[in-house]
PDB file of C-alpha atoms in Angstrom:
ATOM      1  CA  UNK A 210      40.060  73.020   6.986  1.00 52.00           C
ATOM      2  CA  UNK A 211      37.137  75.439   7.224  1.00 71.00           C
ATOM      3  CA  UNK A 212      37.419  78.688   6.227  1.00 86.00           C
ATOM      4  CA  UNK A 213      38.498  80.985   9.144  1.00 95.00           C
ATOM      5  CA  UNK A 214      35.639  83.769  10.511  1.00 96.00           C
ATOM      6  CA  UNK A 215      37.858  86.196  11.087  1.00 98.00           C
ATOM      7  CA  UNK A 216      40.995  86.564   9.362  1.00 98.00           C
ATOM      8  CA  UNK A 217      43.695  89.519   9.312  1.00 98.00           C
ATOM      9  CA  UNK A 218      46.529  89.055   7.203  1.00 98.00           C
ATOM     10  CA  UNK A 219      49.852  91.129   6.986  1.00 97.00           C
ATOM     11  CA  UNK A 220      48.385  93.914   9.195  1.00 98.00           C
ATOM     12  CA  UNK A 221      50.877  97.010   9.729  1.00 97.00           C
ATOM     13  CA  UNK A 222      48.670  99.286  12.225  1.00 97.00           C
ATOM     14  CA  UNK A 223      49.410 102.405  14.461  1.00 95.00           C
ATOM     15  CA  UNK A 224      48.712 105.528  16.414  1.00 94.00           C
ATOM     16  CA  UNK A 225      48.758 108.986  14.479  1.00 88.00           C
ATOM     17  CA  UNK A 226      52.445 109.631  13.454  1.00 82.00           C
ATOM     18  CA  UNK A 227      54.195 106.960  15.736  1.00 80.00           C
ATOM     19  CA  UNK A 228      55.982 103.819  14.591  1.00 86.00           C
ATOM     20  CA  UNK A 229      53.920 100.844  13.876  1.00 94.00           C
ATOM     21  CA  UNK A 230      52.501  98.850  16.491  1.00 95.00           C
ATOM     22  CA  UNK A 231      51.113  95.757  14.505  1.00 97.00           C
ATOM     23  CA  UNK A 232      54.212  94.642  11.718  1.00 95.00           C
ATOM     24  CA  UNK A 233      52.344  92.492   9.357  1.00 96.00           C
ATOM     25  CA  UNK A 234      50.623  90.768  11.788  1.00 96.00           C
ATOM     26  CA  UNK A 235      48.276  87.748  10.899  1.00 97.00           C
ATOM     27  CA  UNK A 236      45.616  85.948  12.896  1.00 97.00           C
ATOM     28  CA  UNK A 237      43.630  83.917  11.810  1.00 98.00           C
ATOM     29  CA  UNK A 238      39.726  82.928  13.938  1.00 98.00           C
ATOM     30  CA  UNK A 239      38.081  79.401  12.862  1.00 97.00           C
ATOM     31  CA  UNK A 240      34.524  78.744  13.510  1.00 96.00           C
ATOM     32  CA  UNK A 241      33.295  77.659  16.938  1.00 95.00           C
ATOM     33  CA  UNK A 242      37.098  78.097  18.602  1.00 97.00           C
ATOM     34  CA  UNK A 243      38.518  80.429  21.459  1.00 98.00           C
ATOM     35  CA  UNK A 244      41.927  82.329  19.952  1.00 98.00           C
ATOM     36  CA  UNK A 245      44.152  83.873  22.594  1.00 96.00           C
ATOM     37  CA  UNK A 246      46.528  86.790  21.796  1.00 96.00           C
ATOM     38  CA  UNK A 247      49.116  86.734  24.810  1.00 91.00           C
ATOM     39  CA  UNK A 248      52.297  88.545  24.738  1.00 88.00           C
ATOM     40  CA  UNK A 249      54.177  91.599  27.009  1.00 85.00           C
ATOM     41  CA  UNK A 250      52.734  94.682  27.568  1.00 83.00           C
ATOM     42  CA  UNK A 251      53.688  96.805  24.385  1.00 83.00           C
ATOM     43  CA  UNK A 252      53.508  93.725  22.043  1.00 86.00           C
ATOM     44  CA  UNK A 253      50.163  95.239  20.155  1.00 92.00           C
ATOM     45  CA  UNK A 254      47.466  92.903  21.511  1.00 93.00           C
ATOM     46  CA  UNK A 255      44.554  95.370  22.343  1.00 94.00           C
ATOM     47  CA  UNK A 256      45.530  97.246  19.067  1.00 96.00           C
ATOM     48  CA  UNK A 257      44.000  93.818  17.299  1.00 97.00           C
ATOM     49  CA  UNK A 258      40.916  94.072  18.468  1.00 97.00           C
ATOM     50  CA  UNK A 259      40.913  97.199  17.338  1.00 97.00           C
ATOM     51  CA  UNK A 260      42.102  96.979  13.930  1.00 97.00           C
ATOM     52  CA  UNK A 261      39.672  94.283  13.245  1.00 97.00           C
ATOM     53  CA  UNK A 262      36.558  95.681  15.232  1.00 97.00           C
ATOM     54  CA  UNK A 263      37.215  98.802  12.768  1.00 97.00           C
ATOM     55  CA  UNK A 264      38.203 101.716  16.115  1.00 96.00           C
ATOM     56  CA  UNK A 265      41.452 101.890  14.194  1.00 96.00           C
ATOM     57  CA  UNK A 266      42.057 101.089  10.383  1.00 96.00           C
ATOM     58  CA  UNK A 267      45.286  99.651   9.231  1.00 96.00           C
ATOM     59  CA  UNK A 268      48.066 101.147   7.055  1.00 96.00           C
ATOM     60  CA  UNK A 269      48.430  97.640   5.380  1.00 97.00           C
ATOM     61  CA  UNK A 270      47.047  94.511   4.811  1.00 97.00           C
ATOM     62  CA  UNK A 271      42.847  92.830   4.942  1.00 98.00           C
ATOM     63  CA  UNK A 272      40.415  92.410   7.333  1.00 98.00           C
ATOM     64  CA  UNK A 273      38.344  89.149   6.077  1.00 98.00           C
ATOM     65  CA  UNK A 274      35.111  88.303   7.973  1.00 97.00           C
ATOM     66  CA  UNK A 275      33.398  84.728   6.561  1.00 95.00           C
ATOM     67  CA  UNK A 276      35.744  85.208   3.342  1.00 95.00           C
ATOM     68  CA  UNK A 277      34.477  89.109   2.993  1.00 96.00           C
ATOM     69  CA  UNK A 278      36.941  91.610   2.678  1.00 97.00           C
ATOM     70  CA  UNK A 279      35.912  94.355   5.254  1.00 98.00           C
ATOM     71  CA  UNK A 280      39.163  96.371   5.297  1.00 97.00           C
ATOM     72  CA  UNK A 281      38.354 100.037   6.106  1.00 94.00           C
ATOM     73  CA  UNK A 282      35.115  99.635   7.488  1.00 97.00           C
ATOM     74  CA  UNK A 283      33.593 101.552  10.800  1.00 96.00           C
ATOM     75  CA  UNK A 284      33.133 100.295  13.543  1.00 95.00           C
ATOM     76  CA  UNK A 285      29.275 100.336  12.699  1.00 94.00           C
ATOM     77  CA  UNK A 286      29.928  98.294   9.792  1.00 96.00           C
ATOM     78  CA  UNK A 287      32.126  96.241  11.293  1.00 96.00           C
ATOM     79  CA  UNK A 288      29.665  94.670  14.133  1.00 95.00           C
ATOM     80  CA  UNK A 289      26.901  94.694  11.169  1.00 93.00           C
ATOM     81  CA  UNK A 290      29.776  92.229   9.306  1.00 96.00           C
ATOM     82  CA  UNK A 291      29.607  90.059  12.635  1.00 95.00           C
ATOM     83  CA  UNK A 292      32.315  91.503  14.708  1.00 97.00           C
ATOM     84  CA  UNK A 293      31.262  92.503  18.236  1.00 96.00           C
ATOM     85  CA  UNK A 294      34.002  94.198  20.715  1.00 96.00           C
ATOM     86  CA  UNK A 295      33.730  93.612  24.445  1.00 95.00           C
ATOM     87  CA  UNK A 296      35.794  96.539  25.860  1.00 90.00           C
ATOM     88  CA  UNK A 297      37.985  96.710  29.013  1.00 86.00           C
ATOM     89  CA  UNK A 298      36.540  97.140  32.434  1.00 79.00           C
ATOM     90  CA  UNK A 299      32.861  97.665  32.538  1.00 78.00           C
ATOM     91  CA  UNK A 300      30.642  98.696  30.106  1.00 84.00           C
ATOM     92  CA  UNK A 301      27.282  98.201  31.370  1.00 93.00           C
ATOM     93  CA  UNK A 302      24.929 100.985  32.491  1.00 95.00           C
ATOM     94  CA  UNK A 303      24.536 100.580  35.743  1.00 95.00           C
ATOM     95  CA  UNK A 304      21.103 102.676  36.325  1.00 96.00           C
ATOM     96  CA  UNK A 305      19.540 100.378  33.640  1.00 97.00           C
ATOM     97  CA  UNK A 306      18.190  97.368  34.241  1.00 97.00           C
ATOM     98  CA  UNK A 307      20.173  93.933  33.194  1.00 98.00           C
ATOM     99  CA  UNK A 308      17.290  93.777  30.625  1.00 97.00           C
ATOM    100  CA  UNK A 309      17.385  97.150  29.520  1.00 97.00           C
ATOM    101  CA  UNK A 310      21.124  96.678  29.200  1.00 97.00           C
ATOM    102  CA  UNK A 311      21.281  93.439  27.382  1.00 97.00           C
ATOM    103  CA  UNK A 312      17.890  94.737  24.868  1.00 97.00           C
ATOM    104  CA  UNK A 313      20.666  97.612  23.985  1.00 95.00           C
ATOM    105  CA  UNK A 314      22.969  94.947  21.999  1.00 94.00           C
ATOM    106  CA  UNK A 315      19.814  94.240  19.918  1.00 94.00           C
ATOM    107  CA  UNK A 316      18.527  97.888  18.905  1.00 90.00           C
ATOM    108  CA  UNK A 317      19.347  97.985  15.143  1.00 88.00           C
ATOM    109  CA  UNK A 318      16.975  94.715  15.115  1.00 92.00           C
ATOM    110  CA  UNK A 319      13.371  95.121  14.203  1.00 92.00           C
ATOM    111  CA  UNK A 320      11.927  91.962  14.226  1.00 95.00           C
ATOM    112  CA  UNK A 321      10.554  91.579  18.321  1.00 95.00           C
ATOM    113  CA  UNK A 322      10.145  87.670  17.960  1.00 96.00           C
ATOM    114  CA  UNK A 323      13.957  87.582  16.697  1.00 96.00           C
ATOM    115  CA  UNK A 324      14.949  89.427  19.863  1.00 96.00           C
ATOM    116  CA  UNK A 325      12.750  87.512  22.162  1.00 97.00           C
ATOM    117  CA  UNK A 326      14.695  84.475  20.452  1.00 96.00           C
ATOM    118  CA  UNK A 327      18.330  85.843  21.604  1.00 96.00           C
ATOM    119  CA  UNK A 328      16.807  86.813  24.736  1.00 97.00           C
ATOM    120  CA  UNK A 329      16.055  83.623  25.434  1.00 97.00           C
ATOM    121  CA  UNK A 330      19.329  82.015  23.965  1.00 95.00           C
ATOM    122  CA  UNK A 331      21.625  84.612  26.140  1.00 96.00           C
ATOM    123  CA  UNK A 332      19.923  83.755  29.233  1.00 96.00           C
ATOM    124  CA  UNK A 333      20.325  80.090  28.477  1.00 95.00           C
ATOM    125  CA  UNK A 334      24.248  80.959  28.217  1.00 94.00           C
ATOM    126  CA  UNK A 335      24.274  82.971  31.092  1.00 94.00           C
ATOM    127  CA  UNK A 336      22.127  82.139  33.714  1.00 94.00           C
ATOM    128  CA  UNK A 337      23.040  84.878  36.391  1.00 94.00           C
ATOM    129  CA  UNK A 338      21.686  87.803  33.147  1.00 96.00           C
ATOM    130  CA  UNK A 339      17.975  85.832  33.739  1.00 96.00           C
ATOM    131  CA  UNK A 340      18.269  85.495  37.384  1.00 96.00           C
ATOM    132  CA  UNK A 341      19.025  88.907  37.706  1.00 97.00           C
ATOM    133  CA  UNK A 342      17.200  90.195  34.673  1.00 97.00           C
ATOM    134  CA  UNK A 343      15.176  93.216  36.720  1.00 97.00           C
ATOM    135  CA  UNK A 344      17.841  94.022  38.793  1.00 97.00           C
ATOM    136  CA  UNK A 345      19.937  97.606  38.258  1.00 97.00           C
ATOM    137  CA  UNK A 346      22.791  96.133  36.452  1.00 96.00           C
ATOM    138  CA  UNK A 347      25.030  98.847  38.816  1.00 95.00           C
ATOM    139  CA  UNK A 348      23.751  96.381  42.096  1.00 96.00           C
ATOM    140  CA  UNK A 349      25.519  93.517  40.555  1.00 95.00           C
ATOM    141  CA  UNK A 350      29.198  92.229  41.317  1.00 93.00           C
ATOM    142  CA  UNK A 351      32.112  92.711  38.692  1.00 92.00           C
ATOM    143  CA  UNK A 352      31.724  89.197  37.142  1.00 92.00           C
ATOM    144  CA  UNK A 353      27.985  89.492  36.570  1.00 94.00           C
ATOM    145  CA  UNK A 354      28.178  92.723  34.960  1.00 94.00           C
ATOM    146  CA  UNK A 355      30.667  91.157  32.759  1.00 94.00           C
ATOM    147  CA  UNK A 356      28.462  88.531  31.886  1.00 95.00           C
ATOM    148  CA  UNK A 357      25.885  90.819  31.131  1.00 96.00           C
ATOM    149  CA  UNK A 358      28.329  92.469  28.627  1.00 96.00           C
ATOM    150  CA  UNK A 359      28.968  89.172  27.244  1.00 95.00           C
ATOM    151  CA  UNK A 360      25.234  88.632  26.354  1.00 96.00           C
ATOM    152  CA  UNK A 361      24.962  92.025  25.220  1.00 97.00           C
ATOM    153  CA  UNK A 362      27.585  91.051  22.721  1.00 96.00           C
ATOM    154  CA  UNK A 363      25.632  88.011  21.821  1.00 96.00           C
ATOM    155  CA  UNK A 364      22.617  89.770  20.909  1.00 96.00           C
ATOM    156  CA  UNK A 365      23.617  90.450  17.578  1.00 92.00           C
ATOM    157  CA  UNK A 366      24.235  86.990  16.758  1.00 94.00           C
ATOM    158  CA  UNK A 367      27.897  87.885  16.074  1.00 95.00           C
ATOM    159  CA  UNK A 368      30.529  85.725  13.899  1.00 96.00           C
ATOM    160  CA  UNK A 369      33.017  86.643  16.077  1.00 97.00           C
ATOM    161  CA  UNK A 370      33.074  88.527  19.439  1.00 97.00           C
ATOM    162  CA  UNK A 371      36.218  90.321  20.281  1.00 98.00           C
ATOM    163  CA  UNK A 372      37.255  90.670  24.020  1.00 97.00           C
ATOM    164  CA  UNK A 373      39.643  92.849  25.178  1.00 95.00           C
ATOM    165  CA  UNK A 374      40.782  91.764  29.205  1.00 93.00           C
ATOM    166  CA  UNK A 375      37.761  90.767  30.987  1.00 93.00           C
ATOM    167  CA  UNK A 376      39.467  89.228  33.753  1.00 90.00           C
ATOM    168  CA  UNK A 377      40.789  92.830  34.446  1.00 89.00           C
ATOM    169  CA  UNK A 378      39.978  93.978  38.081  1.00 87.00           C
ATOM    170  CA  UNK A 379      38.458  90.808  38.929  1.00 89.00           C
ATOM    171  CA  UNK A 380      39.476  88.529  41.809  1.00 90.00           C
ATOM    172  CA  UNK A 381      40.668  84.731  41.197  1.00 90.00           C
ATOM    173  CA  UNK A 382      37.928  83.618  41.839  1.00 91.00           C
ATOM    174  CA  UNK A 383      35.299  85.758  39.388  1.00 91.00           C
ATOM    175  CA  UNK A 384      37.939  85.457  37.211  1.00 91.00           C
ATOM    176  CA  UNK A 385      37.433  81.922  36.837  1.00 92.00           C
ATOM    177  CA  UNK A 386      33.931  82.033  36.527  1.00 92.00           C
ATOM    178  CA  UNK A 387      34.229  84.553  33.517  1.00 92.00           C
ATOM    179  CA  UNK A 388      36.886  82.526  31.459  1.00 94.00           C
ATOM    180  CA  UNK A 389      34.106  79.559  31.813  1.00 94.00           C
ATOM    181  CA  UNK A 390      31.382  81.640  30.331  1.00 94.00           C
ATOM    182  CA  UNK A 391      33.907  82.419  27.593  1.00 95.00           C
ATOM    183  CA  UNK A 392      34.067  78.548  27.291  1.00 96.00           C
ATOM    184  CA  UNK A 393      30.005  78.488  27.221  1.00 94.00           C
ATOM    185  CA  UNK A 394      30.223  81.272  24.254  1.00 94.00           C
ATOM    186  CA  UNK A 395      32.245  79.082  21.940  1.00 96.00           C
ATOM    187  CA  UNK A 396      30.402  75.799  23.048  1.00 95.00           C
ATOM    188  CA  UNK A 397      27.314  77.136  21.589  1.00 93.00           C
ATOM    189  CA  UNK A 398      28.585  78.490  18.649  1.00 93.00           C
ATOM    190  CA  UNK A 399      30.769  81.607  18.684  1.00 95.00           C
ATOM    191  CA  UNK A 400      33.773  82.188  17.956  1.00 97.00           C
ATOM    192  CA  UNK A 401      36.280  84.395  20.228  1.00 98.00           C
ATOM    193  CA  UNK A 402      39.100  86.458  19.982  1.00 98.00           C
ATOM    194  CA  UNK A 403      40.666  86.980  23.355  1.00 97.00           C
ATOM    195  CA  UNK A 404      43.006  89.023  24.771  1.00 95.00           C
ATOM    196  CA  UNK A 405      43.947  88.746  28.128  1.00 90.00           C
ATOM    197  CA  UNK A 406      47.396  89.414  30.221  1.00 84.00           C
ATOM    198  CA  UNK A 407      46.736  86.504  32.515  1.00 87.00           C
ATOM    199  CA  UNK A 408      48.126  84.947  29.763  1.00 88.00           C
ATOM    200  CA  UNK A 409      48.339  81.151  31.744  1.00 90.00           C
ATOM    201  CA  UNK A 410      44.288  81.591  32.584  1.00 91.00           C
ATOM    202  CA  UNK A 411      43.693  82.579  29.254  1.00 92.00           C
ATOM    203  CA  UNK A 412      45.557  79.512  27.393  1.00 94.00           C
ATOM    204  CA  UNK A 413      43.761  76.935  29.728  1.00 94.00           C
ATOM    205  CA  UNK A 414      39.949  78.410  28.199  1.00 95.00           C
ATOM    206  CA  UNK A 415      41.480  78.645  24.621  1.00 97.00           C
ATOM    207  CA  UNK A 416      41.817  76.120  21.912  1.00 98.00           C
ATOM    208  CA  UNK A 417      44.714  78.300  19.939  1.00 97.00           C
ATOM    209  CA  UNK A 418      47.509  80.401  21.524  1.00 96.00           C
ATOM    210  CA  UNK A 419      49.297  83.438  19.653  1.00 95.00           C
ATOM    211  CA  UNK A 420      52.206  84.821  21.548  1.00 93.00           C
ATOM    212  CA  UNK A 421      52.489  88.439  19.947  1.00 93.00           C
ATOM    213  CA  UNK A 422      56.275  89.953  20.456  1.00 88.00           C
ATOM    214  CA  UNK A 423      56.844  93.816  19.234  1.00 88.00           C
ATOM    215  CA  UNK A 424      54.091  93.491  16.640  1.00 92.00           C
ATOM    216  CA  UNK A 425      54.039  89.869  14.675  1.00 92.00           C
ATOM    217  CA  UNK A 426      52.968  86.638  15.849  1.00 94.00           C
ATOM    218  CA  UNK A 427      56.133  85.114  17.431  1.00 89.00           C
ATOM    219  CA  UNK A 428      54.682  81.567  17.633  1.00 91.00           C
ATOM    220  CA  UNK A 429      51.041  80.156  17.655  1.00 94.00           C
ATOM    221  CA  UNK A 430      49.499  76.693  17.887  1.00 95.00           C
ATOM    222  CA  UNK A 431      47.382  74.506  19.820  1.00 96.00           C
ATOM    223  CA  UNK A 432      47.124  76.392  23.704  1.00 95.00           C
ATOM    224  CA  UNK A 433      47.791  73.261  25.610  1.00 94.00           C
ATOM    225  CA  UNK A 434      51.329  72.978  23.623  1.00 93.00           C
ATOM    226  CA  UNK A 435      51.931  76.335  24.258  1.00 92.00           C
ATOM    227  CA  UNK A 436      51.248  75.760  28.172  1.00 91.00           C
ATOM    228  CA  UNK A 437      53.753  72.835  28.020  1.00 91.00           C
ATOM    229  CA  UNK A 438      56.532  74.389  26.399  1.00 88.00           C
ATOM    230  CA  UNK A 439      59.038  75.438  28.906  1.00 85.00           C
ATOM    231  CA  UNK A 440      60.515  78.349  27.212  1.00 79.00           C
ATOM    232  CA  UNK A 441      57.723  79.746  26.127  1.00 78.00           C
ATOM    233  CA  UNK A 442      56.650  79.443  29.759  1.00 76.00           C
ATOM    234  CA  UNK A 443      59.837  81.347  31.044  1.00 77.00           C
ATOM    235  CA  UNK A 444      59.437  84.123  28.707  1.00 72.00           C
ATOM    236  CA  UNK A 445      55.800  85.122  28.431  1.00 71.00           C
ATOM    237  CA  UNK A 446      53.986  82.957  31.280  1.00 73.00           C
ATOM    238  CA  UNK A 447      55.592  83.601  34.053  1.00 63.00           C
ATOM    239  CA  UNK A 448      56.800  80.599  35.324  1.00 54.00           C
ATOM    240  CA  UNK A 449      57.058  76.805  34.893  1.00 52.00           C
ATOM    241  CA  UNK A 450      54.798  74.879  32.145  1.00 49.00           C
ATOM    242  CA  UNK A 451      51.642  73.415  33.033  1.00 47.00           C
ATOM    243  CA  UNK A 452      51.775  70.357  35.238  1.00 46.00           C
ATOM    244  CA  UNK A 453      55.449  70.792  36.128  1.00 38.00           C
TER     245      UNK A 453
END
């Protein structure tokens, strides 16, 4: 088995003086796969991608990206290691351009021709970010901006990009169109970390499903077992497996 991208191992993680959120939590990112987080509200999913995009550093346990230990790192450091985090709701600037926008997740680069190369490569993943590419980014619907924060994300030719709900606020429909861009991310080569609280959506796009309960991993595995298995279902999907 290949080593994993992103790995975090026996993570114990919280806010200021509180009790700990994250209870030696490990999960664990291979190349070119989609990784769901699902779980109740409260179960430490968001705080994750935080831990490992460096917002908040853990009490215990490593941070590996590509076999590098990165524990402690900022958040700067942290997307220069290959770790990019697509935030909740929308994050685009809406009187910018989509180009102007999508340029920004390429700034630290200095080499034009190796931006004009991700340009390229983003739009190819995303075809509404070149249809749209002069447009204000503010004129476009909720799913295209998210797309546009997507290939923002991309521009730094991440290991791993970290998303944090992007089906939130979005209707069925959009958000079906955004979990299969998340598909077209991994197909060309990147891995994901996703959390999402549709958690049924989410399992359907991803190839491995974590269901996080009051801070650990409670059970993890391939997502369409996960989808099948009745109580797992009852508990944290809200309803009856897949295909029954």
């Amino acid at each position: 088995m290949s080593e994993p991208l992103l790995a975090l191992d026996g993570i114990e993680a919280g806010y200021g003086r509180a009790a700990l959120v994250l209870r030696g939590l490990s999960v664990h990112v291979p190349p070119s796969t989609i990784v769901c987080l699902v779980g109740p509200n409260g179960a430490g999913k968001s705080t994750v991608l935080k831990v490992a995009s460096g917002m908040l550093q853990p009490r215990a346990g490593a941070i590996r990206v590509a076999g590098d230990d990165v524990t402690g790192r900022t958040p700067q450091q942290m997307l220069a290691a290959g770790l990019a985090h697509v935030l909740q709701g929308h994050s685009v600037f809406p009187e910018m351009t989509v180009e102007e926008n999508v340029r920004l997740g390429a700034y630290t680069v200095r080499d034009q021709a190796v931006v004009e190369e991700r340009v390229a490569r983003v739009q190819e993943i995303f075809p509404i970010v070149g249809d749209r590419w002069r447009q204000l980014a503010g004129l476009l619907s909720g799913g295209q901006q998210k797309q546009v924060e997507f290939a923002r994300s991309l521009m730094m030719e991440p290991k791993v990009v970290l998303l944090d709900e992007p089906s939130m606020g979005l209707d069925p429909k959009t958000t079906a169109t955004v979990f299969e861009q998340i598909v077209r991310m991994r197909d060309h080569g990147t891995a994901v970390l996703l959390v999402e609280q549709n958690a049924r959506r989410a399992l359907e796009a991803a190839d491995v499903g974590c269901v996080l309960d009051l801070g650990r991993v409670h059970i993890s595995g391939p997502a369409p077992e996960l989808l099948a298995d009745p109580e797992l279902s009852r508990l944290y999907l809200g309803g009856r497996p897949a295909g029954v």
